[in-house]
Amino acid sequence: MIDRYIHQQLRIGLVSPQQISTWSKKILPNGEIVGEVTKPYTFHYKTNKPEKDGLFCERIFGPIKSGICACGNYRVIGDQKEDPKFCEQCGVEFVDSRIRRYQMGYIKLAYPIRNEKLSSHLIQSGCPVPDMFLDYSLVEWKELEEEEPTGNEWEDRKVGRRKDFLLRRMELAKHFIRTNIEPKWMVLCLLPVLPPELRPIYHIDEDKLVTSDINEIYRRIIYRNNTLTDLLTTSIATPEELIISQEKLLQEAVDALLDNGICGQPMRDDHNRVYKSLSDVIEGKEGRVRETLLGKRVDYSGRSVIVVGPSLALHRCGLPREIAIELFQAFVIRDLIRKHLASNIGVAKSQIQKKKTDCMGNTSENSG
Ligand SMILES: [Zn+2]
């Protein structure tokens, strides 16, 4: 399903609730729809198996071991004769465990949550349709444009600021129209749950666990969401204040997931460390995009004293051999493999280490 040749581009933006639903809902062969994460649990402390309907549920996200369901039955993957293709007892499909890298789940929010990261620009407007929004802003901008300067510096500056604001608002509305995004998508009713392999839990010791912050935040969201659902459904005489404060808690937890600290104090763990949100995973120098997608760091580097080289032409620069080999190691390795002098990268590297002089030919070929 995930193929590096298909995924030629990456876009970060808003998606429709329908899209979230198609990503995360899965219909089992018996017609049952799974995908909703309802329990804040991860693994059972005794059996070490994922909890059903929890954040690592095999029924929702797929089996941990390829072709083996939660009760331990095994089927050959892709076998046409075998039927059904999922276990009738536990509901886990007999598929490759790689599915856990891209199968999403969802949380059904008891209260619509604003996507604070994107909505703060638009919320003042109160206008849900970008077309109308654009027209209104244009009319107002034209009116202001036709007005004569009043001579009062304070008033003129106020008008200028309003005009700038209108321009920004029109840009945003145009963006919505151009990309076919509806502003109402900024309010979430379904919250996507990241595939479990992208937010792993590791056991270091018997009882020590290392978990991604994302899991911790999801856990809180589910707790708070379940409490709110209970307040809204089971008890009739719940004071309104209690419901409002629970809604706020839920909004806070979702904010922490999308961008921790965007609204006031960031959410912290027991050691007072700020949780890493989804935005933190993406943005910045150490974020997913710049660190692993846009460029790859190599660990070859060298440093030397600069000296004059009378035999070199103006556009050329000489390098000490050792440094050249180190610096162009990737190319040297490629050539050694291409010329069948080494079978793989490891062998090529050790060859370079052993007899640096032999590789000189390669280096001069490439760097020349
Ligand atoms: Zn089973």
Coordinates of C-alpha atoms and ligand atoms in Angstrom, one line a residue:
M1 CA 0.0 0.0 0.0
I2 CA 2.7 2.4 0.9
D3 CA 5.0 2.7 -2.0
R4 CA 7.9 5.1 -2.2
Y5 CA 7.3 5.5 -5.9
I6 CA 3.7 6.6 -5.4
H7 CA 4.4 9.1 -2.6
Q8 CA 6.3 11.7 -4.7
Q9 CA 5.0 14.6 -2.7
L10 CA 4.0 15.5 0.8
R11 CA 1.4 18.1 1.8
I12 CA 0.5 19.3 5.3
G13 CA -3.0 20.7 5.5
L14 CA -6.6 20.2 6.6
V15 CA -8.6 17.1 5.7
S16 CA -12.3 16.5 5.6
P17 CA -14.0 14.3 8.2
Q18 CA -14.8 11.9 5.4
Q19 CA -11.1 11.5 4.6
I20 CA -10.3 10.9 8.3
S21 CA -13.1 8.3 8.3
T22 CA -11.8 6.5 5.2
W23 CA -8.3 6.5 6.6
S24 CA -9.3 5.0 9.9
K25 CA -12.4 2.9 9.5
K26 CA -12.0 -0.7 8.4
I27 CA -14.7 -3.1 7.5
L28 CA -14.1 -6.6 8.6
P29 CA -15.3 -9.5 6.3
N30 CA -18.2 -10.0 8.6
G31 CA -19.4 -6.5 8.1
E32 CA -18.3 -5.1 11.4
I33 CA -16.7 -1.7 11.3
V34 CA -13.6 -1.2 13.5
G35 CA -11.3 1.7 13.9
E36 CA -12.5 3.6 16.9
V37 CA -10.1 3.7 19.8
T38 CA -12.2 3.8 23.0
K39 CA -9.9 2.7 25.7
P40 CA -6.8 4.6 27.0
Y41 CA -4.8 1.4 27.6
T42 CA -1.8 0.2 25.7
F43 CA -0.4 -3.2 26.7
H44 CA -1.7 -5.6 29.4
Y45 CA 0.9 -5.5 32.2
K46 CA 0.9 -9.3 32.7
T47 CA 0.4 -10.8 29.3
N48 CA 2.2 -8.0 27.5
K49 CA -0.4 -8.2 24.7
P50 CA -2.2 -5.1 23.3
E51 CA -5.5 -4.3 25.0
K52 CA -8.6 -4.6 22.9
D53 CA -9.9 -1.3 21.7
G54 CA -6.9 0.4 23.2
L55 CA -4.1 2.5 21.6
F56 CA -2.3 -0.6 20.2
C57 CA -5.3 -2.9 19.5
E58 CA -4.5 -5.5 16.9
R59 CA -8.1 -5.6 15.7
I60 CA -7.9 -1.9 14.8
F61 CA -4.3 -1.6 13.6
G62 CA -3.5 -5.1 12.5
P63 CA -1.4 -8.0 13.9
I64 CA 1.9 -7.4 15.6
K65 CA 3.3 -10.6 14.1
S66 CA 2.5 -11.2 10.4
G67 CA -0.4 -13.6 9.9
I68 CA -0.9 -14.3 13.6
C69 CA -4.1 -13.1 15.3
A70 CA -4.5 -12.2 19.0
C71 CA -5.4 -15.7 20.0
G72 CA -2.3 -17.1 18.3
N73 CA -3.8 -18.7 15.2
Y74 CA -1.7 -18.6 12.1
R75 CA -2.8 -18.4 8.4
V76 CA -0.7 -18.0 5.3
I77 CA -1.0 -14.4 4.1
G78 CA -2.8 -14.0 0.8
D79 CA -3.9 -17.6 0.6
Q80 CA -7.0 -17.5 -1.5
K81 CA -8.4 -20.9 -0.3
E82 CA -8.3 -19.9 3.4
D83 CA -11.5 -18.3 4.5
P84 CA -12.3 -16.1 6.4
K85 CA -9.3 -13.9 6.2
F86 CA -9.7 -12.8 9.8
C87 CA -10.1 -14.6 13.1
E88 CA -13.7 -14.9 14.2
Q89 CA -12.8 -14.9 17.9
C90 CA -10.6 -11.9 18.2
G91 CA -11.4 -10.1 14.9
V92 CA -7.8 -9.7 13.9
E93 CA -7.1 -9.9 10.2
F94 CA -4.4 -12.3 8.9
V95 CA -2.2 -9.7 7.1
D96 CA 1.4 -8.5 7.1
S97 CA 2.4 -6.7 10.3
R98 CA 3.7 -3.8 8.2
I99 CA 0.1 -2.6 8.2
R100 CA 0.8 -1.2 11.7
R101 CA 2.9 1.5 10.0
Y102 CA 0.0 3.0 8.1
Q103 CA -3.3 1.8 9.5
M104 CA -4.9 4.7 11.4
G105 CA -7.6 4.7 14.0
Y106 CA -9.8 7.5 15.3
I107 CA -11.3 8.9 18.5
K108 CA -14.9 10.0 18.3
L109 CA -14.9 13.3 20.2
A110 CA -17.8 13.9 22.5
Y111 CA -17.6 17.6 21.9
P112 CA -16.4 19.3 18.6
I113 CA -12.9 20.5 19.1
R114 CA -11.4 23.5 17.4
N115 CA -8.1 23.0 15.6
E116 CA -6.3 25.8 17.4
K117 CA -3.3 25.7 15.2
L118 CA -5.2 26.8 12.1
S119 CA -8.4 28.4 13.3
S120 CA -7.0 31.3 15.2
H121 CA -6.7 33.4 12.0
L122 CA -10.3 32.9 11.0
I123 CA -12.2 32.7 14.2
Q124 CA -12.8 36.4 14.5
S125 CA -14.5 36.5 11.1
G126 CA -17.4 34.3 12.0
C127 CA -18.1 33.8 8.3
P128 CA -18.1 30.1 7.2
V129 CA -18.1 30.6 3.4
P130 CA -14.9 31.7 1.9
D131 CA -16.6 33.3 -1.2
M132 CA -18.8 35.5 0.9
F133 CA -15.9 36.2 3.1
L134 CA -13.9 37.4 0.1
D135 CA -16.7 39.6 -1.2
Y136 CA -17.3 41.3 2.1
S137 CA -13.7 42.0 2.6
L138 CA -13.3 43.4 -0.9
V139 CA -16.3 45.7 -0.5
E140 CA -15.0 47.0 2.8
W141 CA -11.5 47.4 1.4
K142 CA -12.8 49.4 -1.6
E143 CA -14.8 51.7 0.7
L144 CA -11.7 52.4 2.8
E145 CA -9.6 53.0 -0.3
E146 CA -12.0 55.6 -1.6
E147 CA -12.1 57.6 1.7
E148 CA -10.0 60.8 1.8
P149 CA -7.3 61.0 4.4
T150 CA -8.8 62.7 7.5
G151 CA -5.6 64.5 8.4
N152 CA -5.8 62.9 11.9
E153 CA -2.7 60.7 12.1
W154 CA -4.3 58.3 14.6
E155 CA -7.4 57.8 12.5
D156 CA -5.4 57.3 9.3
R157 CA -3.2 54.7 10.9
K158 CA -6.2 52.9 12.1
V159 CA -7.6 52.8 8.6
G160 CA -4.3 51.5 7.2
R161 CA -4.2 48.7 9.7
R162 CA -7.7 47.7 8.9
K163 CA -6.8 47.6 5.2
D164 CA -3.8 45.4 5.9
F165 CA -6.0 43.1 7.9
L166 CA -8.5 42.9 5.1
L167 CA -5.8 42.0 2.6
R168 CA -4.5 39.2 4.8
R169 CA -8.1 37.9 5.2
M170 CA -8.7 37.9 1.5
E171 CA -5.4 36.0 0.9
L172 CA -6.6 33.4 3.3
A173 CA -10.0 33.1 1.8
K174 CA -8.4 32.8 -1.7
H175 CA -6.3 30.0 -0.3
F176 CA -9.3 28.2 0.9
I177 CA -11.1 28.5 -2.4
R178 CA -8.0 27.5 -4.4
T179 CA -7.3 24.4 -2.4
N180 CA -10.9 23.4 -2.0
I181 CA -10.6 23.4 1.7
E182 CA -13.7 24.1 3.8
P183 CA -13.2 26.2 6.9
K184 CA -15.5 24.0 8.9
W185 CA -12.9 21.2 8.7
M186 CA -11.0 23.2 11.3
V187 CA -13.5 21.9 13.9
L188 CA -12.8 18.3 14.6
C189 CA -15.4 15.7 15.5
L190 CA -13.2 12.7 14.7
L191 CA -9.6 12.8 15.8
P192 CA -7.2 10.6 13.8
V193 CA -5.0 8.2 15.8
L194 CA -1.5 7.8 14.4
P195 CA -0.5 4.3 13.3
P196 CA 1.1 2.5 16.3
E197 CA 4.4 1.8 14.8
L198 CA 4.9 5.6 14.4
R199 CA 4.5 6.1 18.2
P200 CA 6.3 3.0 19.6
I201 CA 6.6 1.7 23.1
Y202 CA 9.8 -0.2 24.1
H203 CA 10.5 -2.4 27.0
I204 CA 14.0 -1.7 28.3
D205 CA 13.8 -3.9 31.4
E206 CA 11.2 -6.2 32.8
D207 CA 9.2 -3.4 34.2
K208 CA 10.7 -0.3 32.5
L209 CA 8.9 1.2 29.5
V210 CA 9.8 3.9 27.2
T211 CA 6.9 5.4 25.3
S212 CA 6.5 8.1 22.8
D213 CA 4.9 11.3 24.2
I214 CA 2.2 11.1 21.6
N215 CA 0.8 8.0 23.4
E216 CA 0.7 9.8 26.7
I217 CA -1.2 12.7 25.1
Y218 CA -3.6 10.3 23.3
R219 CA -4.2 8.5 26.6
R220 CA -5.2 11.8 28.3
I221 CA -7.5 12.7 25.4
I222 CA -9.3 9.3 25.6
Y223 CA -9.6 9.6 29.4
R224 CA -11.1 13.1 29.2
N225 CA -13.3 12.3 26.2
N226 CA -14.7 9.2 28.0
T227 CA -15.4 11.2 31.1
L228 CA -17.2 13.8 29.0
T229 CA -19.2 11.2 27.2
D230 CA -20.3 9.7 30.5
L231 CA -21.3 13.2 31.8
L232 CA -23.3 13.9 28.7
T233 CA -25.0 10.5 28.4
T234 CA -25.5 8.7 31.7
S235 CA -26.2 11.4 34.2
I236 CA -29.1 13.8 33.5
A237 CA -28.5 16.2 36.3
T238 CA -24.9 17.1 35.7
P239 CA -24.2 20.8 36.4
E240 CA -23.4 22.8 33.3
E241 CA -20.3 24.2 34.8
L242 CA -18.9 20.7 35.2
I243 CA -19.5 19.9 31.5
I244 CA -18.0 23.1 30.4
S245 CA -14.8 22.5 32.4
Q246 CA -14.6 19.0 31.1
E247 CA -15.0 20.3 27.5
K248 CA -12.1 22.7 28.2
L249 CA -10.0 19.9 29.5
L250 CA -10.6 18.0 26.3
Q251 CA -9.8 21.0 24.1
E252 CA -6.6 21.4 26.1
A253 CA -5.6 17.8 25.5
V254 CA -6.3 18.0 21.8
D255 CA -4.3 21.2 21.6
A256 CA -1.4 19.5 23.3
L257 CA -1.5 16.8 20.7
L258 CA -1.5 19.1 17.7
D259 CA 0.7 21.8 19.1
N260 CA 1.7 21.7 22.7
G261 CA 1.6 25.1 24.4
I262 CA -0.3 26.9 21.6
C263 CA -2.9 28.1 24.2
G264 CA -1.1 29.1 27.3
Q265 CA 0.8 26.6 29.5
P266 CA 2.1 23.5 27.7
M267 CA 1.2 20.0 29.0
R268 CA 4.0 18.4 31.1
D269 CA 4.8 14.9 32.4
D270 CA 5.6 13.9 36.0
H271 CA 9.1 15.2 35.7
N272 CA 8.0 18.6 34.5
R273 CA 9.2 17.9 31.0
V274 CA 7.1 19.4 28.2
Y275 CA 5.4 16.8 26.0
K276 CA 6.4 16.7 22.3
S277 CA 3.4 17.3 20.1
L278 CA 2.8 16.4 16.5
S279 CA 3.9 19.8 15.4
D280 CA 7.2 19.4 17.3
V281 CA 7.8 16.1 15.5
I282 CA 7.4 17.8 12.1
E283 CA 8.8 21.3 12.5
G284 CA 12.3 22.7 13.1
K285 CA 15.8 21.5 12.3
E286 CA 15.4 18.2 14.1
G287 CA 11.8 17.7 12.8
R288 CA 10.8 14.9 10.4
V289 CA 10.9 17.2 7.3
R290 CA 14.3 18.8 7.6
E291 CA 16.1 16.0 9.4
T292 CA 15.0 13.0 7.3
L293 CA 13.1 14.1 4.2
L294 CA 14.9 17.2 2.8
G295 CA 18.4 16.1 3.4
K296 CA 20.5 13.4 4.9
R297 CA 23.6 14.1 6.9
V298 CA 26.7 12.1 6.1
D299 CA 29.4 11.4 8.6
Y300 CA 32.3 12.1 6.3
S301 CA 34.2 15.4 6.8
G302 CA 37.7 16.6 6.9
R303 CA 39.7 19.7 7.7
S304 CA 43.1 20.9 6.6
V305 CA 45.4 23.9 6.4
I306 CA 45.0 26.0 3.3
V307 CA 48.2 26.3 1.3
V308 CA 49.0 27.7 -2.2
G309 CA 49.2 25.3 -5.0
P310 CA 51.2 26.8 -7.9
S311 CA 50.5 23.9 -10.2
L312 CA 46.7 24.3 -10.0
A313 CA 44.6 26.5 -12.3
L314 CA 42.5 29.3 -10.9
H315 CA 39.2 27.4 -10.8
R316 CA 40.7 24.3 -9.2
C317 CA 41.4 23.3 -5.6
G318 CA 43.7 20.6 -4.3
L319 CA 42.8 18.3 -1.5
P320 CA 45.0 16.0 0.7
R321 CA 44.5 12.4 -0.4
E322 CA 43.3 11.2 2.9
I323 CA 40.7 13.9 3.1
A324 CA 39.6 13.4 -0.4
I325 CA 39.0 9.7 0.3
E326 CA 37.1 10.5 3.5
L327 CA 35.1 13.2 1.8
F328 CA 34.2 11.3 -1.3
Q329 CA 33.8 8.0 0.5
A330 CA 30.3 7.5 -0.7
F331 CA 31.4 7.8 -4.3
V332 CA 34.4 5.5 -3.7
I333 CA 32.2 2.9 -2.2
R334 CA 29.8 3.1 -5.2
D335 CA 32.6 2.6 -7.6
L336 CA 34.1 -0.3 -5.7
I337 CA 30.8 -2.0 -5.8
R338 CA 30.2 -1.2 -9.4
K339 CA 33.5 -2.6 -10.5
H340 CA 32.8 -5.7 -8.4
L341 CA 35.8 -5.1 -6.2
A342 CA 33.5 -5.2 -3.1
S343 CA 30.3 -7.0 -2.6
N344 CA 28.6 -4.6 -0.2
I345 CA 29.0 -1.3 1.6
G346 CA 30.6 -3.0 4.7
V347 CA 33.3 -4.8 2.6
A348 CA 34.0 -1.6 0.6
K349 CA 34.5 0.4 3.8
S350 CA 36.9 -2.1 5.3
Q351 CA 38.8 -2.2 2.0
I352 CA 39.1 1.6 2.1
Q353 CA 40.3 1.3 5.7
K354 CA 42.9 -1.3 4.9
K355 CA 44.5 0.0 1.8
K356 CA 43.8 3.5 1.2
T357 CA 46.3 3.9 -1.6
D358 CA 44.5 1.5 -3.9
C359 CA 41.4 3.6 -3.9
M360 CA 43.2 6.6 -5.2
G361 CA 42.4 5.9 -8.7
N362 CA 38.7 5.9 -7.9
T363 CA 38.9 9.2 -6.0
S364 CA 40.7 11.0 -8.7
E365 CA 38.3 9.7 -11.3
N366 CA 35.3 11.1 -9.4
S367 CA 36.6 14.3 -8.1
G368 CA 38.4 15.3 -11.3
Ligands
ZN1 ZN -7.9 -14.8 16.9

